[in-house]
PDB file of C-alpha atoms in Angstrom:
ATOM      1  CA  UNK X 164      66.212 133.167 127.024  1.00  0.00           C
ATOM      2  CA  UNK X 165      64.415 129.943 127.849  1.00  0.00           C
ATOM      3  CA  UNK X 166      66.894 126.802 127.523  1.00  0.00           C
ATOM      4  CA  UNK X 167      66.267 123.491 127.971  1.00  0.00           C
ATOM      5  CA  UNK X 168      68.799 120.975 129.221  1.00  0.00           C
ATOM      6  CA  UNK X 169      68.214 116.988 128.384  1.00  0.00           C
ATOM      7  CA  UNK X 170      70.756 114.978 131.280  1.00  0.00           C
ATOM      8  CA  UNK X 171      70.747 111.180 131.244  1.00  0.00           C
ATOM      9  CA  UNK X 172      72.321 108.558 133.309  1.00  0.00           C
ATOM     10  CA  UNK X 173      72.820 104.840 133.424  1.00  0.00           C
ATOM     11  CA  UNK X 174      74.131 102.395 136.349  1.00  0.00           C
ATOM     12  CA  UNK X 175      74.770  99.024 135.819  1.00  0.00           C
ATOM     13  CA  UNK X 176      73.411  96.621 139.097  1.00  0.00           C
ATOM     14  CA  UNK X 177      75.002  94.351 140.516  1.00  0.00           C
ATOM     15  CA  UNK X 178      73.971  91.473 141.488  1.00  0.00           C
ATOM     16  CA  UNK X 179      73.699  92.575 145.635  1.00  0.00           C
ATOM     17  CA  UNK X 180      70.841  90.900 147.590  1.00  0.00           C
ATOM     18  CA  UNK X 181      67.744  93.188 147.781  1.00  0.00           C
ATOM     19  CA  UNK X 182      69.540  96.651 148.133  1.00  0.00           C
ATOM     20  CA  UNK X 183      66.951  97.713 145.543  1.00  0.00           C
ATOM     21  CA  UNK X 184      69.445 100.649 144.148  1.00  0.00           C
ATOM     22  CA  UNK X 185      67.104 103.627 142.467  1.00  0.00           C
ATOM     23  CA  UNK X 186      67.777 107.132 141.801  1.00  0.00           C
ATOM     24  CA  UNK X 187      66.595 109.723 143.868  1.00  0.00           C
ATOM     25  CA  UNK X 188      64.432 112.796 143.168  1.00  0.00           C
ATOM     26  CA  UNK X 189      66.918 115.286 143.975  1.00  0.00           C
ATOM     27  CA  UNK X 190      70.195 116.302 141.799  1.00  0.00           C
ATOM     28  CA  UNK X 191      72.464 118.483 141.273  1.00  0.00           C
ATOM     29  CA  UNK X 192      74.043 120.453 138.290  1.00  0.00           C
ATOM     30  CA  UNK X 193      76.406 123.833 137.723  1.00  0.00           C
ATOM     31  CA  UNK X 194      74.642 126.002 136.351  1.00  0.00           C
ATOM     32  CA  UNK X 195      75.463 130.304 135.368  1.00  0.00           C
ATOM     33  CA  UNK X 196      73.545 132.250 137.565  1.00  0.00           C
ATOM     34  CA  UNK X 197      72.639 135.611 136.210  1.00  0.00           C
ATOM     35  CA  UNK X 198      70.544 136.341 139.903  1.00  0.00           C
ATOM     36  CA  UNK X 199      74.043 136.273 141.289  1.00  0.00           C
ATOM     37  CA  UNK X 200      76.032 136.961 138.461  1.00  0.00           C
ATOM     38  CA  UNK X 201      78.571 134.376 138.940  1.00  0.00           C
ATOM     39  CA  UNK X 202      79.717 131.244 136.511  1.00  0.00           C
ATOM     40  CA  UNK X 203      79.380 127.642 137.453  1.00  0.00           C
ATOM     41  CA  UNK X 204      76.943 127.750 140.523  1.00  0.00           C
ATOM     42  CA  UNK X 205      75.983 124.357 142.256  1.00  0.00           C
ATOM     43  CA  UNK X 206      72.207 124.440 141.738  1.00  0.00           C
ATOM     44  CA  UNK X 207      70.235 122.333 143.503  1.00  0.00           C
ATOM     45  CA  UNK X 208      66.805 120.996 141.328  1.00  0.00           C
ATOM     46  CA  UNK X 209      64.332 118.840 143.472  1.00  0.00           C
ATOM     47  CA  UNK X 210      61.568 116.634 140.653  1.00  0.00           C
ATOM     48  CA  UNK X 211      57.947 119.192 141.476  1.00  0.00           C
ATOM     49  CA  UNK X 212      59.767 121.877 143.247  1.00  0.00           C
ATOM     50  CA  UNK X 213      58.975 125.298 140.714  1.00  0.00           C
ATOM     51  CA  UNK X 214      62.575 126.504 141.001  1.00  0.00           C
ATOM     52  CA  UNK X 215      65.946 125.765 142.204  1.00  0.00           C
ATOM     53  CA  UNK X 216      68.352 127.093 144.628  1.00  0.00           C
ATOM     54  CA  UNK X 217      71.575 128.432 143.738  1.00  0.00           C
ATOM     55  CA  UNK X 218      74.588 128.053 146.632  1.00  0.00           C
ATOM     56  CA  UNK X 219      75.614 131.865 145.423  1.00  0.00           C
ATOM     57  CA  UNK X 220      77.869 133.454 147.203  1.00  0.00           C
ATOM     58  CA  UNK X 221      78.405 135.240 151.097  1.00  0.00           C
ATOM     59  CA  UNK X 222      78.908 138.562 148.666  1.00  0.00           C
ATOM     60  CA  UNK X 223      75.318 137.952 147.432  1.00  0.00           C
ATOM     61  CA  UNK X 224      74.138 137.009 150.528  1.00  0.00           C
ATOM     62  CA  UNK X 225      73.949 132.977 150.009  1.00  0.00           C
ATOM     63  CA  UNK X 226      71.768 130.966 148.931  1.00  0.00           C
ATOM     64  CA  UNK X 227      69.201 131.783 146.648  1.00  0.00           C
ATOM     65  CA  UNK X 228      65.889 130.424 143.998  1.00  0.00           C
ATOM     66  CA  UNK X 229      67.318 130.337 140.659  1.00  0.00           C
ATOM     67  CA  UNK X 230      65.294 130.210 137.569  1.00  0.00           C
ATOM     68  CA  UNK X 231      65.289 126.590 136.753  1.00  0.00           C
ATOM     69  CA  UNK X 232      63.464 123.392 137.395  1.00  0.00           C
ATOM     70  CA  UNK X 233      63.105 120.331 136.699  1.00  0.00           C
ATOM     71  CA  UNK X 234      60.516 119.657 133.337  1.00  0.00           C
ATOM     72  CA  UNK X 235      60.804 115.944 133.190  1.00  0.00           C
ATOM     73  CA  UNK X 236      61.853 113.074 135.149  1.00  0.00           C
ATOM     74  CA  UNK X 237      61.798 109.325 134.098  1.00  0.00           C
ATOM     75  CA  UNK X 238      63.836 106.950 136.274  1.00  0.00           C
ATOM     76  CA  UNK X 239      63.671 103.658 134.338  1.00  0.00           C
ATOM     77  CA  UNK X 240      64.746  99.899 136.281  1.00  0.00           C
ATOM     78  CA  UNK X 241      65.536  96.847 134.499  1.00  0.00           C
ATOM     79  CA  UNK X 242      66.933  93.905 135.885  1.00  0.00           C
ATOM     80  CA  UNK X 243      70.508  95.045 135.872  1.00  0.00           C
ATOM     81  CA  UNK X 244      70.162  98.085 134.724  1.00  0.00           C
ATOM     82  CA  UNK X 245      68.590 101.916 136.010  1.00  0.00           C
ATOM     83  CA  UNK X 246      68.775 104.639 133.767  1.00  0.00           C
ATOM     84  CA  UNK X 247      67.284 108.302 134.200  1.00  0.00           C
ATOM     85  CA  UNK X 248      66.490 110.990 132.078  1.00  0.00           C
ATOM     86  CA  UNK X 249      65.836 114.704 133.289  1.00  0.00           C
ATOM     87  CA  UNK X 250      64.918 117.500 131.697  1.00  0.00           C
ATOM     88  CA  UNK X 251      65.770 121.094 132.991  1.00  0.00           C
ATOM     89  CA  UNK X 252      64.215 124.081 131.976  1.00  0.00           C
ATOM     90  CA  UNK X 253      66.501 127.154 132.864  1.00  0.00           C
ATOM     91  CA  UNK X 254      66.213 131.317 132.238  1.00  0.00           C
ATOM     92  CA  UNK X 255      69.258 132.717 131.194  1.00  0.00           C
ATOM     93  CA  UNK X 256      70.487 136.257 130.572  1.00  0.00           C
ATOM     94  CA  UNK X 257      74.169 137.157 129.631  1.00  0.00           C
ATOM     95  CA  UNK X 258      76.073 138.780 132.149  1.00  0.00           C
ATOM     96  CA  UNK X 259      79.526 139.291 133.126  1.00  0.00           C
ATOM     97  CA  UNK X 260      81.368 137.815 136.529  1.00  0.00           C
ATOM     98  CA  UNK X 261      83.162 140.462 137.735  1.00  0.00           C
ATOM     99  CA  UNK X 262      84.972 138.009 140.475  1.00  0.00           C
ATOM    100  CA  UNK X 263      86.265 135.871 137.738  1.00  0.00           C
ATOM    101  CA  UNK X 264      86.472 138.424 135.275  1.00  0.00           C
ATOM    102  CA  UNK X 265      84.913 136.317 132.690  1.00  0.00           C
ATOM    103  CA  UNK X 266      81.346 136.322 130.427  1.00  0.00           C
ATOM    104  CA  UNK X 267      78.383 133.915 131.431  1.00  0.00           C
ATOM    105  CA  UNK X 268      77.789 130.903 128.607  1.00  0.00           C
ATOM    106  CA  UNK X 269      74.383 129.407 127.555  1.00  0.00           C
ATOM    107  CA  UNK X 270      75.862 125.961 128.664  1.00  0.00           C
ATOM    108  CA  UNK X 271      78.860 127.016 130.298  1.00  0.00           C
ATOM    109  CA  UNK X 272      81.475 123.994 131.441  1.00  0.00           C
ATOM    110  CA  UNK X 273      78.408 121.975 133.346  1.00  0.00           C
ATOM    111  CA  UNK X 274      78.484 119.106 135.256  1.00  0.00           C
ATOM    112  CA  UNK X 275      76.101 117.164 137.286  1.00  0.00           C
ATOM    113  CA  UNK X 276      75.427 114.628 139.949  1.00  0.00           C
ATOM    114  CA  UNK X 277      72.638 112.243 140.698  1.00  0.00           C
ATOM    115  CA  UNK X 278      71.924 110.765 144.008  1.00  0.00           C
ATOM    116  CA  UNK X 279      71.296 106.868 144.591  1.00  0.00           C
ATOM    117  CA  UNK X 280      69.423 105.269 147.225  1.00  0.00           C
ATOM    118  CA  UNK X 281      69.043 101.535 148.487  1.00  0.00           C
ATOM    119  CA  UNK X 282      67.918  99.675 151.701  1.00  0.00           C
ATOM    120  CA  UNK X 283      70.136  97.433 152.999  1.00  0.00           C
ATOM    121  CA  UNK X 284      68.636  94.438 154.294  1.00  0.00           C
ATOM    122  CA  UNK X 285      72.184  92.947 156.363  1.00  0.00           C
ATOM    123  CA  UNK X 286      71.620  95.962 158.514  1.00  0.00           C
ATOM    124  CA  UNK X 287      68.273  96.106 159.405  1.00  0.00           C
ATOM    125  CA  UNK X 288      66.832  97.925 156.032  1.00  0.00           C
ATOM    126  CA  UNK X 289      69.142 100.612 156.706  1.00  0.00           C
ATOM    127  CA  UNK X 290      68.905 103.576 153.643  1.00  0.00           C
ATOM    128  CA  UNK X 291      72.123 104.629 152.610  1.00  0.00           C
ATOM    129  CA  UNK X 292      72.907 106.991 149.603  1.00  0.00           C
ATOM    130  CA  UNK X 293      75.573 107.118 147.188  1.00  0.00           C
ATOM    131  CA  UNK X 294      76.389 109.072 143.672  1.00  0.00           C
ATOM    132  CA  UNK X 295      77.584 109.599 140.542  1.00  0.00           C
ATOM    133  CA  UNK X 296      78.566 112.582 138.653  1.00  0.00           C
ATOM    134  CA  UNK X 297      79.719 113.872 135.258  1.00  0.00           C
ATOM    135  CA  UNK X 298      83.156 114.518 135.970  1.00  0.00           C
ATOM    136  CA  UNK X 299      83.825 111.789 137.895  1.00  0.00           C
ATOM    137  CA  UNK X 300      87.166 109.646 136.531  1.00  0.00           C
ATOM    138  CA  UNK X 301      84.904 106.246 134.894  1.00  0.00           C
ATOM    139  CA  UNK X 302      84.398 103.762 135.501  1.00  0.00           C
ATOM    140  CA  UNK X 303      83.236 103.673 139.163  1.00  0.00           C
ATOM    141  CA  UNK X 304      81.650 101.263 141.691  1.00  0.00           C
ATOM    142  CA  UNK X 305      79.380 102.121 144.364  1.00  0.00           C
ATOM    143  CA  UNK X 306      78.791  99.815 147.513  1.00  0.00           C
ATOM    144  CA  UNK X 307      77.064  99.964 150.177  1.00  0.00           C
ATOM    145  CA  UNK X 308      78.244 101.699 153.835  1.00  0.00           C
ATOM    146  CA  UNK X 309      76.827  99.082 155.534  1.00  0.00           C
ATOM    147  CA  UNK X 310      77.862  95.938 154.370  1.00  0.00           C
ATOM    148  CA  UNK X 311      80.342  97.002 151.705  1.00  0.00           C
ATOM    149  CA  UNK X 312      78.815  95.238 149.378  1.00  0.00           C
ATOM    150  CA  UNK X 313      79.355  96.698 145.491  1.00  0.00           C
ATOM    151  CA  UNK X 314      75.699  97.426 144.475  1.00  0.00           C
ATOM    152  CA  UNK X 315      76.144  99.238 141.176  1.00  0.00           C
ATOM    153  CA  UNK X 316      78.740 100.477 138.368  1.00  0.00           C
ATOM    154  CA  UNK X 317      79.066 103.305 136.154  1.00  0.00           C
ATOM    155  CA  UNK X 318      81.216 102.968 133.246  1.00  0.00           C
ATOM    156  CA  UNK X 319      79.408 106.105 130.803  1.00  0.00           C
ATOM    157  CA  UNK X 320      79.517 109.333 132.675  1.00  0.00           C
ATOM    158  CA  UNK X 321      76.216 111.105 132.644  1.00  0.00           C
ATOM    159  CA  UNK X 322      75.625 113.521 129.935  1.00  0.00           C
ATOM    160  CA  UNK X 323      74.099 116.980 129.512  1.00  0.00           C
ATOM    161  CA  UNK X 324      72.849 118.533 126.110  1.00  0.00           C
ATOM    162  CA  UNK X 325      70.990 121.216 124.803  1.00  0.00           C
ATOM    163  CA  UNK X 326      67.554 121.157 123.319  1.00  0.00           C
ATOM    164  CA  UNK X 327      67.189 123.355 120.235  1.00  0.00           C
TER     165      UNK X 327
END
C-alpha cells in the first residue's frame, strides 16, 4: 500500500544579526519498516534522493534503503517566520515484530525532526546546525553554538498526517 505522509513545521526568528536560519534538505522521521520488520525505525529522507535509509537493526544487518522518499518539499521564509512543508511517499505492508511482539501500523506512533542551518557572522560565517522535532516538550529556543545568540523559537510542534 502506497501512503502518503503531509509533515509541516514553523519557527519563529528572532531578531539575531544575519544568522540567516533556514531548514535543511535532510530530515528525519520513524517510520515501520516492513524490509526489517521492526516498528518505529529512524528513517532518514534526503529532498531528490529516490529512497530512504532505515537505521534497522545489527539482527538485520544495519542499515538499509527503505521504501520512502521525499514527494514534495517547500521551505517558505518570511521576515520572522520559516515554515516547511514535506511530503513523504512511503510502501507499506503489514507485518508483525517479532522482537517487540507487536503488529506494524499504517502511521504507527511517528515522530519527526527537521534540521536548521545558519551562518554565523560573529565567528567568521561559521555554519552551525540545530533542530526541532515532534516530540520535543514546546516551546523551545534554538541559539547559536557560536555566539549563543537565540536565533529562532518553536512554540507548535511539527505535525504529521495522512493523505487519503
Amino acid at each position: 500500500m502506497l501512503r502518503t505522509l503531509e509533515i509541516t513545521a514553523t519557527i519563529s526568528v528572532t531578531e539575531a544579526p544575519f544568522h540567516n536560519v533556514y531548514f535543511g534538505r535532510s530530515f528525519e522521521l520513524s517510520l515501520d519498516c516492513f524490509v526489517c520488520e521492526r516498528l518505529g525505525r529512524t528513517t532518514f529522507l534526503t529532498v531528490g534522493d529516490e529512497r530512504a535509509v532505515c537505521t534497522g537493526d545489527q539482527a538485520h544487518g544495519g542499515r538499509h534503503f527503505a521504501p520512502a522518499r521525499v514527494a514534495g518539499f517547500d521551505a517558505l521564509t518570511g521576515q520572522d517566520r520559516r515554515s516547511l512543508q514535506a511530503v513523504v511517499q512511503q510502501w507499506w505492508a503489514p507485518f508483525h515484530d517479532a522482537k517487540r511482539n507487536q503488529g506494524s501500523k499504517p502511521l504507527g506512533t511517528g515522530w519527526v525532526r527537521f534540521d536548521l542551518r545558519y551562518q554565523c557572522p560573529d565567528n567568521g560565517q561559521a555554519a552551525g546546525q540545530a533542530s526541532i522535532q515532534s516530540n520535543q516538550v514546546q516551546p523551545v529556543e534554538l541559539t547559536c553554538k557560536h555566539c549563543e545568540t537565540v536565533l529562532a523559537g518553536s512554540d507548535q510542534i511539527p505535525t504529521i498526517v495522512e493523505r487519503p
